[in-house]
């Protein structure tokens, strides 16, 4: 767990990024997140890319592992 646990104090998520992360943690797919948040698929993909970049992850699984290890969800 230490490998995926990093300092989160420097990671600042926007309100929309936080909501996307919470929905992903509730098993929503990217195609389900759009209608839930009233966003286009393109916007959801952009938010996911931003989450990957900020957390230095490259997949939903690694994003969730990071989020849980750092008490972000």
Short mmCIF file of N, CA and C in Angstrom, two decimals:
data_model
loop_
_atom_site.label_atom_id
_atom_site.label_comp_id
_atom_site.label_asym_id
_atom_site.label_seq_id
_atom_site.Cartn_x
_atom_site.Cartn_y
_atom_site.Cartn_z
N UNK A 1 0.81 -1.20 0.00
CA UNK A 1 0.00 0.00 0.00
C UNK A 1 0.85 1.27 0.00
N UNK A 2 2.05 1.19 0.54
CA UNK A 2 2.90 2.37 0.55
C UNK A 2 3.24 2.85 -0.84
N UNK A 3 3.32 1.91 -1.79
CA UNK A 3 3.66 2.28 -3.17
C UNK A 3 2.59 3.15 -3.80
N UNK A 4 1.32 2.91 -3.45
CA UNK A 4 0.26 3.71 -4.04
C UNK A 4 -0.19 4.85 -3.13
N UNK A 5 0.25 4.84 -1.90
CA UNK A 5 -0.10 5.91 -0.99
C UNK A 5 0.89 7.05 -1.16
N UNK A 6 0.37 8.22 -1.51
CA UNK A 6 1.20 9.39 -1.72
C UNK A 6 0.62 10.55 -0.92
N UNK A 7 1.34 11.66 -0.91
CA UNK A 7 0.83 12.85 -0.26
C UNK A 7 -0.33 13.40 -1.07
N UNK A 8 -1.50 13.49 -0.47
CA UNK A 8 -2.65 14.03 -1.18
C UNK A 8 -2.88 15.49 -0.86
N UNK A 9 -2.12 16.03 0.07
CA UNK A 9 -2.32 17.43 0.44
C UNK A 9 -2.06 18.37 -0.74
N UNK A 10 -1.20 17.94 -1.67
CA UNK A 10 -0.91 18.78 -2.82
C UNK A 10 -1.88 18.53 -3.98
N UNK A 11 -2.72 17.51 -3.87
CA UNK A 11 -3.68 17.20 -4.93
C UNK A 11 -4.99 17.93 -4.63
N UNK A 12 -5.32 18.85 -5.50
CA UNK A 12 -6.56 19.61 -5.35
C UNK A 12 -7.51 19.24 -6.47
N UNK A 13 -8.60 18.58 -6.11
CA UNK A 13 -9.60 18.19 -7.09
C UNK A 13 -10.71 19.23 -7.15
N UNK A 14 -11.22 19.45 -8.36
CA UNK A 14 -12.36 20.34 -8.50
C UNK A 14 -13.61 19.62 -8.00
N UNK A 15 -14.68 20.35 -7.86
CA UNK A 15 -15.95 19.76 -7.41
C UNK A 15 -16.40 18.68 -8.38
N UNK A 16 -16.28 18.95 -9.69
CA UNK A 16 -16.70 17.96 -10.69
C UNK A 16 -15.79 16.74 -10.68
N UNK A 17 -14.49 16.92 -10.53
CA UNK A 17 -13.57 15.78 -10.44
C UNK A 17 -13.90 14.92 -9.24
N UNK A 18 -14.20 15.56 -8.13
CA UNK A 18 -14.56 14.83 -6.91
C UNK A 18 -15.83 14.03 -7.12
N UNK A 19 -16.81 14.64 -7.78
CA UNK A 19 -18.07 13.94 -8.02
C UNK A 19 -17.85 12.75 -8.96
N UNK A 20 -17.04 12.93 -10.01
CA UNK A 20 -16.73 11.82 -10.93
C UNK A 20 -16.07 10.70 -10.15
N UNK A 21 -15.10 11.03 -9.32
CA UNK A 21 -14.40 10.02 -8.53
C UNK A 21 -15.37 9.27 -7.62
N UNK A 22 -16.27 9.99 -6.98
CA UNK A 22 -17.26 9.35 -6.11
C UNK A 22 -18.18 8.41 -6.90
N UNK A 23 -18.61 8.86 -8.09
CA UNK A 23 -19.48 8.01 -8.90
C UNK A 23 -18.74 6.78 -9.40
N UNK A 24 -17.48 6.93 -9.79
CA UNK A 24 -16.69 5.77 -10.21
C UNK A 24 -16.58 4.78 -9.06
N UNK A 25 -16.38 5.30 -7.85
CA UNK A 25 -16.26 4.42 -6.68
C UNK A 25 -17.57 3.70 -6.37
N UNK A 26 -18.69 4.24 -6.88
CA UNK A 26 -20.00 3.59 -6.71
C UNK A 26 -20.35 2.72 -7.90
N UNK A 27 -19.32 2.40 -8.70
CA UNK A 27 -19.45 1.47 -9.83
C UNK A 27 -20.20 2.05 -11.03
N UNK A 28 -20.25 3.38 -11.15
CA UNK A 28 -20.82 4.00 -12.34
C UNK A 28 -19.81 3.89 -13.47
N UNK A 29 -20.27 3.60 -14.67
CA UNK A 29 -19.38 3.62 -15.84
C UNK A 29 -19.27 5.06 -16.33
N UNK A 30 -18.28 5.31 -17.18
CA UNK A 30 -18.14 6.67 -17.72
C UNK A 30 -19.39 7.07 -18.50
N UNK A 31 -20.01 6.13 -19.19
CA UNK A 31 -21.22 6.46 -19.96
C UNK A 31 -22.42 6.72 -19.06
N UNK A 32 -22.39 6.23 -17.83
CA UNK A 32 -23.48 6.51 -16.87
C UNK A 32 -23.25 7.81 -16.12
N UNK A 33 -22.00 8.23 -16.00
CA UNK A 33 -21.66 9.44 -15.26
C UNK A 33 -22.19 10.68 -15.98
N UNK A 34 -22.08 10.70 -17.31
CA UNK A 34 -22.53 11.85 -18.10
C UNK A 34 -23.96 12.26 -17.79
N UNK A 35 -24.92 11.35 -17.98
CA UNK A 35 -26.31 11.71 -17.68
C UNK A 35 -26.53 12.07 -16.20
N UNK A 36 -25.84 11.37 -15.31
CA UNK A 36 -25.99 11.64 -13.88
C UNK A 36 -25.57 13.07 -13.53
N UNK A 37 -24.49 13.55 -14.17
CA UNK A 37 -23.96 14.89 -13.88
C UNK A 37 -24.38 15.92 -14.93
N UNK A 38 -25.19 15.48 -15.90
CA UNK A 38 -25.61 16.34 -17.00
C UNK A 38 -24.41 16.90 -17.76
N UNK A 39 -23.48 15.99 -18.11
CA UNK A 39 -22.28 16.34 -18.85
C UNK A 39 -22.20 15.49 -20.12
N UNK A 40 -21.49 16.00 -21.12
CA UNK A 40 -21.26 15.23 -22.34
C UNK A 40 -20.21 14.15 -22.07
N UNK A 41 -20.17 13.14 -22.94
CA UNK A 41 -19.15 12.10 -22.82
C UNK A 41 -17.76 12.71 -22.88
N UNK A 42 -17.61 13.72 -23.74
CA UNK A 42 -16.32 14.39 -23.88
C UNK A 42 -15.89 15.04 -22.56
N UNK A 43 -16.82 15.68 -21.88
CA UNK A 43 -16.51 16.32 -20.60
C UNK A 43 -16.12 15.29 -19.54
N UNK A 44 -16.84 14.17 -19.51
CA UNK A 44 -16.53 13.10 -18.56
C UNK A 44 -15.13 12.56 -18.83
N UNK A 45 -14.82 12.32 -20.11
CA UNK A 45 -13.49 11.82 -20.47
C UNK A 45 -12.41 12.81 -20.07
N UNK A 46 -12.67 14.09 -20.26
CA UNK A 46 -11.71 15.12 -19.88
C UNK A 46 -11.49 15.13 -18.37
N UNK A 47 -12.56 14.98 -17.60
CA UNK A 47 -12.44 14.94 -16.14
C UNK A 47 -11.65 13.70 -15.70
N UNK A 48 -11.89 12.58 -16.36
CA UNK A 48 -11.14 11.36 -16.03
C UNK A 48 -9.66 11.53 -16.35
N UNK A 49 -9.35 12.12 -17.49
CA UNK A 49 -7.94 12.37 -17.85
C UNK A 49 -7.28 13.27 -16.81
N UNK A 50 -8.01 14.27 -16.36
CA UNK A 50 -7.49 15.18 -15.34
C UNK A 50 -7.24 14.44 -14.03
N UNK A 51 -8.15 13.55 -13.65
CA UNK A 51 -7.96 12.74 -12.44
C UNK A 51 -6.73 11.85 -12.57
N UNK A 52 -6.57 11.21 -13.74
CA UNK A 52 -5.40 10.36 -13.96
C UNK A 52 -4.11 11.17 -13.83
N UNK A 53 -4.11 12.35 -14.42
CA UNK A 53 -2.91 13.19 -14.39
C UNK A 53 -2.58 13.64 -12.96
N UNK A 54 -3.60 14.11 -12.25
CA UNK A 54 -3.37 14.61 -10.90
C UNK A 54 -2.93 13.51 -9.93
N UNK A 55 -3.43 12.30 -10.15
CA UNK A 55 -3.10 11.19 -9.24
C UNK A 55 -1.97 10.32 -9.77
N UNK A 56 -1.47 10.66 -10.94
CA UNK A 56 -0.39 9.89 -11.59
C UNK A 56 -0.78 8.42 -11.76
N UNK A 57 -2.02 8.22 -12.19
CA UNK A 57 -2.53 6.87 -12.48
C UNK A 57 -2.90 6.80 -13.96
N UNK A 58 -3.19 5.59 -14.43
CA UNK A 58 -3.49 5.45 -15.86
C UNK A 58 -4.69 4.55 -16.15
N UNK A 59 -5.39 4.13 -15.12
CA UNK A 59 -6.58 3.30 -15.33
C UNK A 59 -7.56 3.55 -14.19
N UNK A 60 -8.81 3.15 -14.41
CA UNK A 60 -9.83 3.30 -13.38
C UNK A 60 -9.44 2.50 -12.13
N UNK A 61 -8.92 1.31 -12.33
CA UNK A 61 -8.52 0.46 -11.20
C UNK A 61 -7.43 1.14 -10.37
N UNK A 62 -6.40 1.64 -11.03
CA UNK A 62 -5.31 2.29 -10.28
C UNK A 62 -5.80 3.60 -9.66
N UNK A 63 -6.71 4.30 -10.34
CA UNK A 63 -7.28 5.53 -9.77
C UNK A 63 -8.04 5.20 -8.48
N UNK A 64 -8.86 4.16 -8.51
CA UNK A 64 -9.62 3.77 -7.31
C UNK A 64 -8.70 3.30 -6.19
N UNK A 65 -7.68 2.52 -6.54
CA UNK A 65 -6.72 2.08 -5.51
C UNK A 65 -6.08 3.29 -4.85
N UNK A 66 -5.66 4.25 -5.65
CA UNK A 66 -5.06 5.47 -5.14
C UNK A 66 -6.05 6.22 -4.24
N UNK A 67 -7.28 6.38 -4.73
CA UNK A 67 -8.30 7.12 -3.98
C UNK A 67 -8.60 6.47 -2.64
N UNK A 68 -8.73 5.15 -2.61
CA UNK A 68 -9.01 4.46 -1.35
C UNK A 68 -7.80 4.51 -0.42
N UNK A 69 -6.61 4.35 -0.97
CA UNK A 69 -5.40 4.38 -0.13
C UNK A 69 -5.18 5.75 0.50
N UNK A 70 -5.72 6.79 -0.15
CA UNK A 70 -5.52 8.15 0.35
C UNK A 70 -6.81 8.76 0.90
N UNK A 71 -7.78 7.90 1.21
CA UNK A 71 -9.04 8.34 1.82
C UNK A 71 -9.71 9.48 1.05
N UNK A 72 -9.71 9.35 -0.27
CA UNK A 72 -10.32 10.38 -1.12
C UNK A 72 -11.79 10.06 -1.43
N UNK A 73 -12.19 8.82 -1.16
CA UNK A 73 -13.60 8.42 -1.38
C UNK A 73 -14.09 7.69 -0.14
#
